[in-house]
Coordinates of C-alpha atoms in Angstrom, one line a residue:
Chain A
M1 CA 321.8 -74.9 196.3
T2 CA 321.8 -72.7 199.4
E3 CA 320.0 -70.1 197.5
L4 CA 317.4 -72.4 195.9
S5 CA 316.6 -73.9 199.2
R6 CA 315.5 -70.4 200.2
L7 CA 312.5 -70.2 198.0
P8 CA 309.2 -71.2 199.7
G9 CA 308.4 -74.7 199.8
V10 CA 311.6 -75.7 198.8
G11 CA 313.6 -77.7 201.4
R12 CA 317.1 -79.2 201.1
K13 CA 316.0 -82.1 199.0
T14 CA 313.9 -80.4 196.5
A15 CA 316.8 -77.9 196.2
L16 CA 319.2 -80.6 195.4
R17 CA 316.6 -82.1 192.8
L18 CA 316.3 -78.7 191.1
A19 CA 320.2 -78.1 191.0
L20 CA 320.8 -81.3 189.5
H21 CA 318.2 -80.9 186.8
I22 CA 319.8 -77.4 186.0
L23 CA 323.2 -79.2 186.0
R24 CA 322.2 -82.0 183.7
A25 CA 320.3 -79.5 181.1
D26 CA 322.2 -77.6 178.4
E27 CA 324.2 -74.9 179.7
G28 CA 322.0 -72.6 177.8
V29 CA 318.8 -73.6 179.9
G30 CA 320.5 -72.7 183.2
V31 CA 321.8 -69.2 181.8
A32 CA 318.4 -68.6 180.4
L33 CA 316.7 -69.3 183.7
G34 CA 319.1 -67.1 185.6
E35 CA 318.9 -64.2 183.4
S36 CA 314.9 -64.4 183.2
I37 CA 315.0 -64.3 187.1
I38 CA 317.4 -61.2 187.2
N39 CA 315.6 -59.3 184.6
M40 CA 312.3 -60.2 186.2
R41 CA 313.7 -58.8 189.3
R42 CA 315.1 -55.5 188.0
G43 CA 312.6 -55.0 185.5
I44 CA 309.5 -55.0 187.9
R45 CA 308.3 -51.9 189.4
Y46 CA 305.1 -50.8 191.1
C47 CA 302.5 -48.9 189.3
S48 CA 302.7 -45.3 190.3
V49 CA 298.8 -45.2 190.5
C50 CA 297.6 -48.4 192.2
H51 CA 300.9 -49.9 193.3
N52 CA 300.2 -53.2 191.6
I53 CA 303.5 -54.8 190.1
S54 CA 303.8 -53.6 186.6
E55 CA 306.6 -53.4 184.0
T56 CA 305.7 -50.0 183.0
E57 CA 305.0 -46.7 185.0
I58 CA 301.3 -47.3 184.8
C59 CA 300.0 -51.0 185.0
P60 CA 298.1 -52.5 182.4
I61 CA 294.9 -52.1 184.4
C62 CA 295.3 -48.5 185.2
A63 CA 296.2 -47.7 181.5
D64 CA 293.1 -49.6 180.3
V65 CA 290.5 -46.9 179.1
R66 CA 287.7 -49.3 178.9
R67 CA 287.7 -49.9 182.6
D68 CA 285.5 -47.8 185.0
R69 CA 287.9 -45.3 186.7
S70 CA 285.2 -44.0 189.1
V71 CA 285.4 -47.3 191.3
V72 CA 288.3 -48.1 193.3
C73 CA 288.7 -51.7 194.8
V74 CA 291.1 -51.6 197.8
V75 CA 293.1 -54.7 198.3
E76 CA 295.8 -56.2 200.8
S77 CA 298.2 -57.6 197.9
V78 CA 299.1 -57.8 194.5
K79 CA 297.9 -61.6 194.8
D80 CA 294.5 -60.4 195.5
V81 CA 294.6 -58.3 192.3
M82 CA 294.9 -61.6 190.3
S83 CA 292.1 -63.1 192.7
F84 CA 289.5 -60.3 191.8
E85 CA 290.6 -60.2 188.2
N86 CA 289.9 -63.9 187.9
T87 CA 286.3 -63.3 189.3
G88 CA 285.5 -61.5 186.0
Q89 CA 283.2 -59.5 188.1
F90 CA 285.2 -56.1 188.5
A91 CA 285.7 -53.7 185.9
G92 CA 287.0 -50.6 188.0
L93 CA 290.6 -50.0 189.1
Y94 CA 292.5 -51.2 192.1
H95 CA 294.4 -49.9 194.9
V96 CA 297.1 -52.1 196.4
L97 CA 297.8 -51.3 200.2
G98 CA 300.8 -53.6 200.4
G99 CA 299.8 -55.0 203.8
I100 CA 297.1 -54.6 206.5
I101 CA 297.3 -52.7 209.8
S102 CA 298.7 -55.3 212.3
P103 CA 299.9 -53.7 215.4
M104 CA 301.3 -57.4 216.4
D105 CA 303.4 -57.3 213.4
G106 CA 304.5 -53.6 213.9
I107 CA 302.7 -52.5 210.8
G108 CA 300.6 -49.1 211.0
P109 CA 298.9 -47.0 208.5
D110 CA 302.1 -45.2 207.7
Q111 CA 303.8 -48.3 206.1
L112 CA 300.9 -48.8 203.9
E113 CA 299.6 -47.0 200.8
I114 CA 296.8 -45.3 202.7
D115 CA 298.0 -41.7 202.0
S116 CA 298.4 -42.2 198.4
L117 CA 294.6 -43.7 198.3
V118 CA 293.3 -40.4 200.1
E119 CA 295.4 -38.5 197.3
R120 CA 293.7 -40.4 194.7
V121 CA 290.1 -39.9 196.2
A122 CA 290.9 -36.0 196.8
A123 CA 292.1 -35.8 193.2
G124 CA 288.4 -36.3 192.2
G125 CA 286.4 -38.5 189.8
I126 CA 286.1 -41.5 192.1
K127 CA 282.6 -42.2 193.2
E128 CA 282.9 -45.6 195.0
V129 CA 285.7 -47.1 197.1
I130 CA 285.1 -50.7 197.7
L131 CA 287.0 -52.0 200.8
A132 CA 288.0 -55.7 199.8
L133 CA 290.1 -56.8 202.9
S134 CA 290.0 -59.8 204.9
A135 CA 287.2 -60.4 207.3
T136 CA 289.7 -60.6 210.0
M137 CA 290.2 -58.3 213.1
E138 CA 293.1 -56.6 210.9
G139 CA 291.0 -56.4 207.9
E140 CA 288.2 -54.7 209.8
T141 CA 290.6 -52.4 211.7
T142 CA 292.1 -51.3 208.4
N143 CA 288.6 -50.9 206.8
F144 CA 287.6 -48.8 209.7
Y145 CA 291.0 -46.5 209.6
I146 CA 290.4 -45.9 205.9
F147 CA 286.8 -45.3 206.1
R148 CA 287.6 -42.4 208.6
R149 CA 290.2 -41.1 206.7
L150 CA 287.9 -40.8 203.6
A151 CA 284.9 -39.5 205.7
E152 CA 285.3 -36.0 204.4
Y153 CA 284.5 -36.8 201.0
S154 CA 281.0 -37.4 201.8
D155 CA 280.1 -37.8 198.0
V156 CA 282.2 -40.8 197.6
K157 CA 280.5 -44.3 198.6
I158 CA 282.3 -46.4 200.7
T159 CA 281.4 -50.1 200.4
Q160 CA 282.8 -53.5 201.4
L161 CA 282.5 -57.0 200.5
A162 CA 279.6 -59.0 201.4
R163 CA 280.0 -61.1 204.5
G164 CA 278.0 -64.4 204.1
V165 CA 278.0 -68.0 203.5
S166 CA 280.8 -69.1 201.1
V167 CA 279.7 -70.7 198.0
G168 CA 279.7 -74.3 198.5
N169 CA 279.6 -74.1 202.3
E170 CA 276.8 -76.0 204.2
I171 CA 274.9 -74.1 206.8
E172 CA 275.7 -76.8 209.6
Y173 CA 279.6 -75.9 209.4
T174 CA 278.8 -71.9 209.1
D175 CA 279.7 -70.0 212.3
E176 CA 276.9 -68.0 213.7
I177 CA 278.5 -64.6 213.2
T178 CA 278.6 -65.3 209.6
L179 CA 275.0 -66.6 209.6
G180 CA 273.9 -63.6 211.4
R181 CA 275.5 -61.3 208.8
S182 CA 274.1 -63.3 205.7
L183 CA 270.6 -62.8 207.4
L184 CA 271.1 -59.2 207.7
N185 CA 272.4 -58.8 204.2
R186 CA 270.1 -61.2 202.6
T187 CA 269.5 -60.7 198.9
L188 CA 266.5 -61.1 196.4
F189 CA 266.6 -64.6 195.2
S190 CA 265.6 -63.3 191.7
D191 CA 268.8 -61.3 191.6
S192 CA 270.9 -64.6 191.9
I193 CA 269.2 -66.2 189.0
R194 CA 269.8 -63.2 186.5
R195 CA 273.5 -63.7 186.9
Chain B
M1 CA 276.7 -102.0 225.6
T2 CA 275.8 -102.6 221.7
E3 CA 272.8 -100.0 222.0
L4 CA 275.2 -97.6 223.2
S5 CA 277.9 -98.2 220.6
R6 CA 275.1 -97.2 218.1
L7 CA 275.3 -93.7 219.2
P8 CA 277.0 -91.4 216.9
G9 CA 280.9 -91.1 217.7
V10 CA 280.6 -93.8 220.4
G11 CA 282.8 -96.8 219.6
R12 CA 283.3 -100.0 221.4
K13 CA 285.8 -98.7 223.8
T14 CA 283.5 -95.4 224.7
A15 CA 280.4 -97.5 225.0
L16 CA 282.3 -99.8 227.6
R17 CA 283.3 -96.6 229.6
L18 CA 279.7 -95.4 229.5
A19 CA 278.3 -98.7 230.5
L20 CA 280.7 -99.1 233.4
H21 CA 279.9 -95.7 234.6
I22 CA 276.2 -96.5 234.6
L23 CA 276.7 -99.6 236.4
R24 CA 279.0 -98.0 239.2
A25 CA 276.4 -95.1 239.9
D26 CA 273.5 -95.6 242.0
E27 CA 270.6 -97.5 240.5
G28 CA 268.5 -94.6 240.4
V29 CA 270.9 -92.7 238.1
G30 CA 270.8 -95.5 235.5
V31 CA 266.9 -95.7 235.6
A32 CA 266.4 -92.0 235.5
L33 CA 268.7 -91.6 232.3
G34 CA 266.9 -94.5 230.8
E35 CA 263.4 -92.8 231.4
S36 CA 264.3 -89.7 230.3
I37 CA 265.6 -91.1 227.1
I38 CA 262.2 -93.0 226.6
N39 CA 260.0 -89.9 227.6
M40 CA 262.2 -87.5 225.3
R41 CA 261.7 -90.1 222.5
R42 CA 258.0 -90.6 223.1
G43 CA 257.1 -87.0 224.1
I44 CA 258.8 -85.2 220.9
R45 CA 256.6 -84.4 218.1
Y46 CA 256.9 -82.0 215.1
C47 CA 255.3 -78.6 215.1
S48 CA 252.3 -78.8 213.1
V49 CA 253.0 -75.3 211.6
C50 CA 256.8 -75.1 211.1
H51 CA 257.7 -78.9 211.5
N52 CA 260.5 -78.0 214.1
I53 CA 260.7 -80.7 216.9
S54 CA 258.4 -79.6 219.7
E55 CA 256.7 -81.0 222.8
T56 CA 253.5 -79.2 221.9
E57 CA 251.2 -79.1 219.0
I58 CA 252.8 -75.8 218.2
C59 CA 256.4 -75.2 219.1
P60 CA 257.5 -72.2 221.3
I61 CA 258.7 -70.1 218.4
C62 CA 255.4 -70.3 216.2
A63 CA 253.4 -69.7 219.7
D64 CA 255.5 -66.6 220.5
V65 CA 253.3 -63.7 219.7
R66 CA 256.2 -61.2 219.9
R67 CA 257.6 -62.9 216.7
D68 CA 257.0 -61.3 213.0
R69 CA 254.8 -63.7 211.7
S70 CA 255.1 -62.0 208.2
V71 CA 258.8 -63.6 207.7
V72 CA 259.5 -67.3 207.4
C73 CA 263.1 -68.4 207.2
V74 CA 263.1 -71.8 205.3
V75 CA 265.8 -74.0 206.7
E76 CA 267.1 -77.8 206.1
S77 CA 267.0 -79.1 209.6
V78 CA 266.1 -78.6 213.3
K79 CA 269.6 -78.0 213.9
D80 CA 269.9 -75.1 211.6
V81 CA 266.9 -73.3 213.6
M82 CA 269.1 -73.7 216.6
S83 CA 272.0 -72.1 214.6
F84 CA 269.7 -69.1 213.5
E85 CA 268.2 -68.6 216.9
N86 CA 271.9 -68.3 218.1
T87 CA 272.8 -65.5 215.8
G88 CA 270.0 -63.3 217.5
Q89 CA 269.4 -61.7 214.3
F90 CA 266.1 -63.2 213.3
A91 CA 262.8 -62.6 214.9
G92 CA 260.5 -64.3 212.3
L93 CA 259.0 -67.6 212.1
Y94 CA 261.0 -70.9 210.6
H95 CA 259.8 -73.7 208.2
V96 CA 261.9 -77.0 208.5
L97 CA 262.1 -78.7 205.3
G98 CA 263.5 -82.0 207.0
G99 CA 266.2 -82.3 204.1
I100 CA 267.2 -80.9 201.0
I101 CA 266.6 -82.2 197.3
S102 CA 269.2 -84.6 196.6
P103 CA 268.6 -86.9 193.5
M104 CA 271.9 -88.9 194.5
D105 CA 270.5 -89.8 197.8
G106 CA 267.1 -90.3 196.2
I107 CA 265.6 -87.3 198.1
G108 CA 262.9 -85.5 196.0
P109 CA 260.8 -82.7 196.6
D110 CA 257.8 -85.0 197.8
Q111 CA 259.8 -86.3 200.9
L112 CA 260.3 -82.9 202.1
E113 CA 258.1 -80.3 203.8
I114 CA 257.6 -78.2 200.7
D115 CA 254.0 -78.6 200.1
S116 CA 253.2 -77.5 203.6
L117 CA 255.4 -74.4 202.9
V118 CA 253.3 -73.6 199.7
E119 CA 250.3 -73.9 201.9
R120 CA 251.6 -71.7 204.5
V121 CA 252.2 -69.0 202.1
A122 CA 249.0 -69.5 200.3
A123 CA 247.2 -69.0 203.7
G124 CA 248.3 -65.3 203.3
G125 CA 250.0 -62.9 205.9
I126 CA 253.6 -63.8 204.8
K127 CA 255.5 -61.1 203.1
E128 CA 258.9 -62.5 202.8
V129 CA 260.3 -66.1 202.6
I130 CA 264.0 -66.2 203.5
L131 CA 265.7 -69.2 201.7
A132 CA 268.3 -70.2 204.2
L133 CA 269.8 -73.5 202.7
S134 CA 273.3 -74.5 202.2
A135 CA 275.2 -72.4 199.3
T136 CA 276.0 -76.0 197.7
M137 CA 274.5 -77.6 194.7
E138 CA 271.7 -79.3 196.6
G139 CA 270.9 -76.2 198.4
E140 CA 270.7 -74.0 195.3
T141 CA 268.6 -76.6 193.6
T142 CA 266.1 -76.7 196.3
N143 CA 266.0 -73.0 196.6
F144 CA 265.3 -72.7 192.8
Y145 CA 262.6 -75.5 193.1
I146 CA 261.0 -73.6 196.0
F147 CA 261.2 -70.2 194.3
R148 CA 259.4 -71.6 191.3
R149 CA 256.6 -73.2 193.5
L150 CA 256.1 -69.7 195.2
A151 CA 256.4 -67.8 191.9
E152 CA 252.5 -67.3 191.6
Y153 CA 252.5 -65.4 195.2
S154 CA 254.0 -62.2 193.5
D155 CA 253.5 -60.2 196.5
V156 CA 255.7 -62.4 198.5
K157 CA 259.4 -61.5 198.5
I158 CA 261.7 -64.3 198.1
T159 CA 265.3 -63.7 199.7
Q160 CA 268.2 -65.8 200.4
L161 CA 271.2 -65.7 202.6
A162 CA 273.8 -63.4 201.5
R163 CA 276.7 -65.0 199.8
G164 CA 280.1 -63.7 200.8
V165 CA 283.3 -63.9 202.7
S166 CA 282.9 -65.7 205.8
V167 CA 283.5 -63.6 209.0
G168 CA 287.1 -64.5 210.1
N169 CA 288.3 -65.5 206.6
E170 CA 291.1 -64.0 204.6
I171 CA 290.9 -63.0 200.8
E172 CA 293.9 -65.0 200.1
Y173 CA 292.0 -68.3 201.1
T174 CA 288.7 -67.2 199.8
D175 CA 287.5 -69.1 196.4
E176 CA 286.9 -66.9 193.3
I177 CA 283.2 -67.6 193.0
T178 CA 282.6 -66.5 196.5
L179 CA 284.8 -63.1 196.0
G180 CA 282.9 -62.5 192.9
R181 CA 279.4 -62.9 194.6
S182 CA 280.8 -60.8 197.6
L183 CA 281.8 -58.1 195.1
L184 CA 278.3 -58.2 193.3
N185 CA 276.5 -57.9 196.7
R186 CA 278.7 -55.5 198.3
T187 CA 277.4 -53.4 201.2
L188 CA 277.5 -49.6 202.5
F189 CA 280.6 -49.8 205.0
S190 CA 278.7 -47.4 207.2
D191 CA 275.9 -49.9 207.7
S192 CA 278.3 -52.5 209.3
I193 CA 279.5 -50.0 211.9
R194 CA 275.9 -49.3 212.9
R195 CA 275.2 -53.0 213.9

């Protein structure tokens, strides 16, 4: 029960409820759950190319020959890979940093997969690196650090996610920095209806 | 007191507090407040060009010769004009629709300043119309309606605010439609540091 209550969002009461459920069910159910957790934990590793979680040396995304290998989308975490995959708008590869530069939390560039990103770019074949980090101070700092590290590869285009009004949001409740950026980056209306 | 409590955000208790404040102050204070409210309400009118509030026939923005008259930013309300002015990123003129197409609220194109926008464009001299409406269903509907109404003026560029990640927002909490749009509209990183 103590172990269960260490899961995020699981307090003492929920842990008790889960424990009782497992106890009430057939023994096989509990053992299967325990084994699958052990196997998941032991079986998982990180893709040697993009550092996404994977059960194999190379993750299914990096191994997919239909994907565009010339575009790499740099994200903070494994969760972000899933978010971008769910958009259905990206057919390139990823690079998972495993965090973001954050001096307050003692996280510097060395703790992140930035060297391996530079190596991937240096190896050639990459035409565009999309910086898809949060639009926060830490995200912008990390973007800028990566931009400088990749500056010598002048034939590689470095882009970042558009800043703008979030879909579903009203102008009235949008901050003025975002409004300013959305004006500067305005797009042709006809492009939006073609999609 | 009943009149005061009709103001937005002013309930019975606040109205009482305001009323007592006015009573406690010198008579001149109360009369000056009342007169300035009457003068504001009577003196205000709408700019005959952009329909922004104004004390004159033509508002100060439309009358400002330093502003770029070839770009018109279409907004929903007077409040939005202030928001865009505060960004410091826009030196063109505005056109205030006075609302947004919303069948649920019984607001159709005829109740809005759309005909007058088409007339402004038809009069010539405008090279770009920026649709700066909310990224909501109603905003997109209004955008599309205006786009069709202006379709015959093929030399006028119709743009809209960038959709994307709002400044300060984390990827983890950004919806996937917005992420998809921010990928499609990604910008050169080097453009962002020049600003």
